[in-house]
PDB file of C-alpha atoms and ligand atoms in Angstrom:
ATOM      1  CA  UNK R   1     147.651  58.927  93.623  1.00  0.00           C
ATOM      2  CA  UNK R   2     149.255  55.798  95.057  1.00  0.00           C
ATOM      3  CA  UNK R   3     151.875  57.925  96.710  1.00  0.00           C
ATOM      4  CA  UNK R   4     149.255  60.242  98.093  1.00  0.00           C
ATOM      5  CA  UNK R   5     147.146  57.363  99.394  1.00  0.00           C
ATOM      6  CA  UNK R   6     150.120  55.826 101.123  1.00  0.00           C
ATOM      7  CA  UNK R   7     151.346  58.989 102.758  1.00  0.00           C
ATOM      8  CA  UNK R   8     148.145  60.883 103.305  1.00  0.00           C
ATOM      9  CA  UNK R   9     144.815  59.075 102.915  1.00  0.00           C
ATOM     10  CA  UNK R  10     142.970  62.005 104.470  1.00  0.00           C
ATOM     11  CA  UNK R  11     144.159  64.322 101.711  1.00  0.00           C
ATOM     12  CA  UNK R  12     142.915  61.933  99.018  1.00  0.00           C
ATOM     13  CA  UNK R  13     139.585  61.599 100.772  1.00  0.00           C
ATOM     14  CA  UNK R  14     139.218  65.370 100.911  1.00  0.00           C
ATOM     15  CA  UNK R  15     139.914  65.696  97.187  1.00  0.00           C
ATOM     16  CA  UNK R  16     137.607  62.928  96.027  1.00  0.00           C
ATOM     17  CA  UNK R  17     134.814  63.345  98.558  1.00  0.00           C
ATOM     18  CA  UNK R  18     134.595  67.093  98.739  1.00  0.00           C
ATOM     19  CA  UNK R  19     131.086  67.956  99.939  1.00  0.00           C
ATOM     20  CA  UNK R  20     128.949  70.215  97.782  1.00  0.00           C
ATOM     21  CA  UNK R  21     129.257  73.819  98.863  1.00  0.00           C
ATOM     22  CA  UNK R  22     126.529  74.791 101.270  1.00  0.00           C
ATOM     23  CA  UNK R  23     124.783  78.053 100.494  1.00  0.00           C
ATOM     24  CA  UNK R  24     123.241  79.353 103.665  1.00  0.00           C
ATOM     25  CA  UNK R  25     120.503  81.916 103.453  1.00  0.00           C
ATOM     26  CA  UNK R  26     119.516  84.549 105.909  1.00  0.00           C
ATOM     27  CA  UNK R  27     115.882  85.286 106.535  1.00  0.00           C
ATOM     28  CA  UNK R  28     115.198  88.453 108.477  1.00  0.00           C
ATOM     29  CA  UNK R  29     112.084  89.716 110.212  1.00  0.00           C
ATOM     30  CA  UNK R  30     111.292  93.437 110.297  1.00  0.00           C
ATOM     31  CA  UNK R  31     109.003  95.365 112.651  1.00  0.00           C
ATOM     32  CA  UNK R  32     108.847  92.705 115.358  1.00  0.00           C
ATOM     33  CA  UNK R  33     109.170  94.973 118.417  1.00  0.00           C
ATOM     34  CA  UNK R  34     106.513  97.588 119.098  1.00  0.00           C
ATOM     35  CA  UNK R  35     108.972 100.135 120.530  1.00  0.00           C
ATOM     36  CA  UNK R  36     111.083  99.967 117.328  1.00  0.00           C
ATOM     37  CA  UNK R  37     108.007 100.230 115.079  1.00  0.00           C
ATOM     38  CA  UNK R  38     107.147 103.443 116.921  1.00  0.00           C
ATOM     39  CA  UNK R  39     110.621 104.972 116.605  1.00  0.00           C
ATOM     40  CA  UNK R  40     110.555 104.518 112.797  1.00  0.00           C
ATOM     41  CA  UNK R  41     106.872 105.552 112.615  1.00  0.00           C
ATOM     42  CA  UNK R  42     106.012 102.303 110.806  1.00  0.00           C
ATOM     43  CA  UNK R  43     102.676 100.526 110.773  1.00  0.00           C
ATOM     44  CA  UNK R  44     102.200  97.557 113.097  1.00  0.00           C
ATOM     45  CA  UNK R  45     102.140  94.490 110.780  1.00  0.00           C
ATOM     46  CA  UNK R  46      99.434  91.800 110.826  1.00  0.00           C
ATOM     47  CA  UNK R  47     101.903  89.204 109.468  1.00  0.00           C
ATOM     48  CA  UNK R  48     105.690  89.118 109.947  1.00  0.00           C
ATOM     49  CA  UNK R  49     107.607  91.408 107.566  1.00  0.00           C
ATOM     50  CA  UNK R  50     110.192  89.198 105.825  1.00  0.00           C
ATOM     51  CA  UNK R  51     113.290  89.905 103.750  1.00  0.00           C
ATOM     52  CA  UNK R  52     116.409  87.960 102.760  1.00  0.00           C
ATOM     53  CA  UNK R  53     120.141  88.558 102.817  1.00  0.00           C
ATOM     54  CA  UNK R  54     122.623  86.555 100.702  1.00  0.00           C
ATOM     55  CA  UNK R  55     125.566  84.639 102.184  1.00  0.00           C
ATOM     56  CA  UNK R  56     127.855  87.474 101.065  1.00  0.00           C
ATOM     57  CA  UNK R  57     126.254  89.620 103.789  1.00  0.00           C
ATOM     58  CA  UNK R  58     127.604  87.417 106.570  1.00  0.00           C
ATOM     59  CA  UNK R  59     130.530  88.486 108.765  1.00  0.00           C
ATOM     60  CA  UNK R  60     131.821  85.968 111.307  1.00  0.00           C
ATOM     61  CA  UNK R  61     134.438  85.721 114.051  1.00  0.00           C
ATOM     62  CA  UNK R  62     134.274  89.428 114.951  1.00  0.00           C
ATOM     63  CA  UNK R  63     135.475  90.480 111.506  1.00  0.00           C
ATOM     64  CA  UNK R  64     135.348  94.277 111.115  1.00  0.00           C
ATOM     65  CA  UNK R  65     132.436  95.916 109.312  1.00  0.00           C
ATOM     66  CA  UNK R  66     133.579  98.205 106.512  1.00  0.00           C
ATOM     67  CA  UNK R  67     131.265 101.194 106.280  1.00  0.00           C
ATOM     68  CA  UNK R  68     129.948 101.335 102.690  1.00  0.00           C
ATOM     69  CA  UNK R  69     130.389 104.530 100.669  1.00  0.00           C
ATOM     70  CA  UNK R  70     126.839 104.480  99.262  1.00  0.00           C
ATOM     71  CA  UNK R  71     125.214 105.497 102.532  1.00  0.00           C
ATOM     72  CA  UNK R  72     125.658 108.265 105.096  1.00  0.00           C
ATOM     73  CA  UNK R  73     123.308 106.663 107.591  1.00  0.00           C
ATOM     74  CA  UNK R  74     124.059 102.966 108.248  1.00  0.00           C
ATOM     75  CA  UNK R  75     122.171 101.875 111.376  1.00  0.00           C
ATOM     76  CA  UNK R  76     122.892  99.003 113.732  1.00  0.00           C
ATOM     77  CA  UNK R  77     119.962  96.707 114.580  1.00  0.00           C
ATOM     78  CA  UNK R  78     120.910  94.083 117.176  1.00  0.00           C
ATOM     79  CA  UNK R  79     118.819  90.906 116.843  1.00  0.00           C
ATOM     80  CA  UNK R  80     118.482  87.436 118.310  1.00  0.00           C
ATOM     81  CA  UNK R  81     119.330  84.712 115.747  1.00  0.00           C
ATOM     82  CA  UNK R  82     117.974  81.219 115.249  1.00  0.00           C
ATOM     83  CA  UNK R  83     120.079  78.630 113.459  1.00  0.00           C
ATOM     84  CA  UNK R  84     118.029  76.087 111.516  1.00  0.00           C
ATOM     85  CA  UNK R  85     119.128  72.516 112.205  1.00  0.00           C
ATOM     86  CA  UNK R  86     117.093  70.551 109.663  1.00  0.00           C
ATOM     87  CA  UNK R  87     115.259  70.961 106.404  1.00  0.00           C
ATOM     88  CA  UNK R  88     111.585  71.764 106.415  1.00  0.00           C
ATOM     89  CA  UNK R  89     108.768  73.650 104.742  1.00  0.00           C
ATOM     90  CA  UNK R  90     105.156  74.273 105.707  1.00  0.00           C
ATOM     91  CA  UNK R  91     106.216  73.635 109.286  1.00  0.00           C
ATOM     92  CA  UNK R  92     103.326  73.664 111.751  1.00  0.00           C
ATOM     93  CA  UNK R  93     103.760  76.139 114.599  1.00  0.00           C
ATOM     94  CA  UNK R  94     103.582  73.367 117.215  1.00  0.00           C
ATOM     95  CA  UNK R  95     106.531  71.549 115.581  1.00  0.00           C
ATOM     96  CA  UNK R  96     108.578  74.673 114.780  1.00  0.00           C
ATOM     97  CA  UNK R  97     110.739  74.297 117.905  1.00  0.00           C
ATOM     98  CA  UNK R  98     112.234  71.107 116.422  1.00  0.00           C
ATOM     99  CA  UNK R  99     113.812  73.100 113.599  1.00  0.00           C
ATOM    100  CA  UNK R 100     116.181  75.265 115.656  1.00  0.00           C
ATOM    101  CA  UNK R 101     118.464  74.210 118.465  1.00  0.00           C
ATOM    102  CA  UNK R 102     120.845  77.152 118.734  1.00  0.00           C
ATOM    103  CA  UNK R 103     120.492  80.825 119.553  1.00  0.00           C
ATOM    104  CA  UNK R 104     122.900  83.565 118.522  1.00  0.00           C
ATOM    105  CA  UNK R 105     123.149  87.333 118.190  1.00  0.00           C
ATOM    106  CA  UNK R 106     123.709  89.443 115.100  1.00  0.00           C
ATOM    107  CA  UNK R 107     123.464  92.914 113.634  1.00  0.00           C
ATOM    108  CA  UNK R 108     121.100  93.685 110.760  1.00  0.00           C
ATOM    109  CA  UNK R 109     123.003  96.656 109.332  1.00  0.00           C
ATOM    110  CA  UNK R 110     120.638  98.914 107.429  1.00  0.00           C
ATOM    111  CA  UNK R 111     121.434 101.814 105.106  1.00  0.00           C
ATOM    112  CA  UNK R 112     118.537 103.874 106.466  1.00  0.00           C
ATOM    113  CA  UNK R 113     118.824 106.631 103.865  1.00  0.00           C
ATOM    114  CA  UNK R 114     118.612 104.146 100.975  1.00  0.00           C
ATOM    115  CA  UNK R 115     115.854 102.209 102.722  1.00  0.00           C
ATOM    116  CA  UNK R 116     113.829 105.404 103.138  1.00  0.00           C
ATOM    117  CA  UNK R 117     114.121 106.135  99.403  1.00  0.00           C
ATOM    118  CA  UNK R 118     113.085 102.558  98.554  1.00  0.00           C
ATOM    119  CA  UNK R 119     110.102 102.743 100.901  1.00  0.00           C
ATOM    120  CA  UNK R 120     108.947 106.064  99.448  1.00  0.00           C
ATOM    121  CA  UNK R 121     109.037 104.634  95.924  1.00  0.00           C
ATOM    122  CA  UNK R 122     107.518 101.305  96.948  1.00  0.00           C
ATOM    123  CA  UNK R 123     110.689  99.485  95.842  1.00  0.00           C
ATOM    124  CA  UNK R 124     112.380  96.412  97.372  1.00  0.00           C
ATOM    125  CA  UNK R 125     114.860  97.044 100.215  1.00  0.00           C
ATOM    126  CA  UNK R 126     117.710  94.758  99.195  1.00  0.00           C
ATOM    127  CA  UNK R 127     120.343  97.384  98.444  1.00  0.00           C
ATOM    128  CA  UNK R 128     119.656  98.940 101.858  1.00  0.00           C
ATOM    129  CA  UNK R 129     119.570  95.692 103.825  1.00  0.00           C
ATOM    130  CA  UNK R 130     121.456  92.909 102.049  1.00  0.00           C
ATOM    131  CA  UNK R 131     124.740  94.528 100.998  1.00  0.00           C
ATOM    132  CA  UNK R 132     128.195  93.023 101.660  1.00  0.00           C
ATOM    133  CA  UNK R 133     128.913  92.638 105.360  1.00  0.00           C
ATOM    134  CA  UNK R 134     125.432  93.702 106.435  1.00  0.00           C
ATOM    135  CA  UNK R 135     124.948  90.625 108.630  1.00  0.00           C
ATOM    136  CA  UNK R 136     127.606  90.129 111.326  1.00  0.00           C
ATOM    137  CA  UNK R 137     126.757  87.007 113.349  1.00  0.00           C
ATOM    138  CA  UNK R 138     128.027  85.606 116.626  1.00  0.00           C
ATOM    139  CA  UNK R 139     128.735  82.023 117.577  1.00  0.00           C
ATOM    140  CA  UNK R 140     125.730  80.045 118.804  1.00  0.00           C
ATOM    141  CA  UNK R 141     124.512  78.773 122.179  1.00  0.00           C
ATOM    142  CA  UNK R 142     122.375  75.655 122.648  1.00  0.00           C
ATOM    143  CA  UNK R 143     118.779  76.673 123.314  1.00  0.00           C
ATOM    144  CA  UNK R 144     118.716  74.195 126.201  1.00  0.00           C
ATOM    145  CA  UNK R 145     120.874  76.746 128.006  1.00  0.00           C
ATOM    146  CA  UNK R 146     117.846  79.049 128.289  1.00  0.00           C
ATOM    147  CA  UNK R 147     115.142  78.471 130.871  1.00  0.00           C
ATOM    148  CA  UNK R 148     112.584  80.374 128.791  1.00  0.00           C
ATOM    149  CA  UNK R 149     113.019  81.334 125.124  1.00  0.00           C
ATOM    150  CA  UNK R 150     110.348  84.001 125.613  1.00  0.00           C
ATOM    151  CA  UNK R 151     112.452  85.723 128.232  1.00  0.00           C
ATOM    152  CA  UNK R 152     115.914  86.270 126.768  1.00  0.00           C
ATOM    153  CA  UNK R 153     117.589  89.595 127.497  1.00  0.00           C
ATOM    154  CA  UNK R 154     119.971  90.943 124.874  1.00  0.00           C
ATOM    155  CA  UNK R 155     121.784  94.199 124.338  1.00  0.00           C
ATOM    156  CA  UNK R 156     124.205  96.188 122.232  1.00  0.00           C
ATOM    157  CA  UNK R 157     126.932  98.492 123.488  1.00  0.00           C
ATOM    158  CA  UNK R 158     128.553 101.039 121.196  1.00  0.00           C
ATOM    159  CA  UNK R 159     131.911 102.370 122.390  1.00  0.00           C
ATOM    160  CA  UNK R 160     131.058 101.013 125.836  1.00  0.00           C
ATOM    161  CA  UNK R 161     127.694 102.777 126.162  1.00  0.00           C
ATOM    162  CA  UNK R 162     124.392 100.904 126.253  1.00  0.00           C
ATOM    163  CA  UNK R 163     122.636 101.572 122.912  1.00  0.00           C
ATOM    164  CA  UNK R 164     119.976  98.865 122.486  1.00  0.00           C
ATOM    165  CA  UNK R 165     118.328  96.593 125.003  1.00  0.00           C
ATOM    166  CA  UNK R 166     115.627  93.997 124.300  1.00  0.00           C
ATOM    167  CA  UNK R 167     113.839  90.956 125.623  1.00  0.00           C
ATOM    168  CA  UNK R 168     112.347  88.249 123.408  1.00  0.00           C
ATOM    169  CA  UNK R 169     109.138  88.438 125.461  1.00  0.00           C
ATOM    170  CA  UNK R 170     108.449  91.758 123.698  1.00  0.00           C
ATOM    171  CA  UNK R 171     108.390  90.295 120.177  1.00  0.00           C
ATOM    172  CA  UNK R 172     105.119  90.590 118.253  1.00  0.00           C
ATOM    173  CA  UNK R 173     105.810  87.228 116.564  1.00  0.00           C
ATOM    174  CA  UNK R 174     107.683  84.630 118.624  1.00  0.00           C
ATOM    175  CA  UNK R 175     110.288  82.160 117.324  1.00  0.00           C
ATOM    176  CA  UNK R 176     107.777  79.413 116.514  1.00  0.00           C
ATOM    177  CA  UNK R 177     105.398  81.740 114.701  1.00  0.00           C
ATOM    178  CA  UNK R 178     108.295  83.107 112.649  1.00  0.00           C
ATOM    179  CA  UNK R 179     109.630  79.648 111.688  1.00  0.00           C
ATOM    180  CA  UNK R 180     106.156  78.433 110.717  1.00  0.00           C
ATOM    181  CA  UNK R 181     105.403  81.572 108.715  1.00  0.00           C
ATOM    182  CA  UNK R 182     108.649  81.876 106.742  1.00  0.00           C
ATOM    183  CA  UNK R 183     108.717  78.117 105.971  1.00  0.00           C
ATOM    184  CA  UNK R 184     105.516  78.535 103.953  1.00  0.00           C
ATOM    185  CA  UNK R 185     107.474  80.633 101.455  1.00  0.00           C
ATOM    186  CA  UNK R 186     111.081  79.419 101.763  1.00  0.00           C
ATOM    187  CA  UNK R 187     112.244  75.873 102.441  1.00  0.00           C
ATOM    188  CA  UNK R 188     114.418  76.107 105.533  1.00  0.00           C
ATOM    189  CA  UNK R 189     117.706  74.235 105.285  1.00  0.00           C
ATOM    190  CA  UNK R 190     120.254  73.226 107.854  1.00  0.00           C
ATOM    191  CA  UNK R 191     122.574  76.156 108.526  1.00  0.00           C
ATOM    192  CA  UNK R 192     120.112  78.865 107.509  1.00  0.00           C
ATOM    193  CA  UNK R 193     119.854  81.734 109.957  1.00  0.00           C
ATOM    194  CA  UNK R 194     116.832  83.765 110.983  1.00  0.00           C
ATOM    195  CA  UNK R 195     117.204  87.332 112.281  1.00  0.00           C
ATOM    196  CA  UNK R 196     114.196  87.869 114.551  1.00  0.00           C
ATOM    197  CA  UNK R 197     113.893  91.665 114.651  1.00  0.00           C
ATOM    198  CA  UNK R 198     115.323  94.562 116.604  1.00  0.00           C
ATOM    199  CA  UNK R 199     114.147  96.537 119.633  1.00  0.00           C
ATOM    200  CA  UNK R 200     114.337 100.342 119.795  1.00  0.00           C
ATOM    201  CA  UNK R 201     117.544 102.317 119.931  1.00  0.00           C
ATOM    202  CA  UNK R 202     118.765 101.937 116.354  1.00  0.00           C
ATOM    203  CA  UNK R 203     121.262 104.603 115.325  1.00  0.00           C
ATOM    204  CA  UNK R 204     124.030 105.343 112.850  1.00  0.00           C
ATOM    205  CA  UNK R 205     127.512 103.858 113.113  1.00  0.00           C
ATOM    206  CA  UNK R 206     130.750 105.469 111.996  1.00  0.00           C
ATOM    207  CA  UNK R 207     134.289 104.225 111.365  1.00  0.00           C
ATOM    208  CA  UNK R 208     136.077 103.682 114.656  1.00  0.00           C
ATOM    209  CA  UNK R 209     132.974 102.549 116.553  1.00  0.00           C
ATOM    210  CA  UNK R 210     133.237  99.358 118.614  1.00  0.00           C
ATOM    211  CA  UNK R 211     130.110  97.186 118.785  1.00  0.00           C
ATOM    212  CA  UNK R 212     129.692  94.634 121.580  1.00  0.00           C
ATOM    213  CA  UNK R 213     126.655  92.377 121.707  1.00  0.00           C
ATOM    214  CA  UNK R 214     125.387  90.454 124.730  1.00  0.00           C
ATOM    215  CA  UNK R 215     122.851  87.756 125.464  1.00  0.00           C
ATOM    216  CA  UNK R 216     122.200  88.223 129.157  1.00  0.00           C
ATOM    217  CA  UNK R 217     125.682  88.902 130.509  1.00  0.00           C
ATOM    218  CA  UNK R 218     127.456  86.695 127.959  1.00  0.00           C
ATOM    219  CA  UNK R 219     129.420  88.603 125.337  1.00  0.00           C
ATOM    220  CA  UNK R 220     128.514  87.224 121.900  1.00  0.00           C
ATOM    221  CA  UNK R 221     130.391  89.546 119.538  1.00  0.00           C
ATOM    222  CA  UNK R 222     132.854  92.396 119.668  1.00  0.00           C
ATOM    223  CA  UNK R 223     133.898  94.064 116.426  1.00  0.00           C
ATOM    224  CA  UNK R 224     134.903  97.380 114.944  1.00  0.00           C
ATOM    225  CA  UNK R 225     133.480  99.583 112.212  1.00  0.00           C
ATOM    226  CA  UNK R 226     136.181 100.575 109.702  1.00  0.00           C
TER     227      UNK R 226
HETATM  228 MG1   MG E 301     116.193  94.291 111.473  1.00  0.00          MG
END
């Protein structure tokens, strides 16, 4: 240890002061855009529809998405993300904006065939929504970069063609309503990510597809399906 301290104090510090591992959670909102509710023939919800994904669902840094073998119909759902910047629960709607400072873009991959079976039987969706790699996420932009959080354009291109296009002004439940609502059930912690729902245009992906996501004209992610 003496030798290590003398030659590399930083190494010693990293061994003896290793921070506890942070387990981020992903909270996702379903049925938040009227045009998407219509395309899946779902009912318009009176409260946000909420589900979770584990940290094993996350893909970062444009890592490829490996198409799972348990589904023949994995759909892309491009969604605006909020990154939680401090812990809170039972957050009042008027203070909700203090709990997120960054905006990102992600894909809520959904095994639609499995989800349909779960829905028909009244079962939970997790195997259809929360499987490995089902949550690719982009880097994040400071929310101060946006003039109006209720007017953010975002889109998804598949193999160069425009596939989904949305604007946050079309959400049934806005960011603050979502944060307030989900924090009644789940304590939000720094680093948690909220998927805020997808607009219409969801469709199946196949190996070889290239998915590019944009907020406005800024490219947020670019990855391949394998
Ligand atoms: Mg979704």
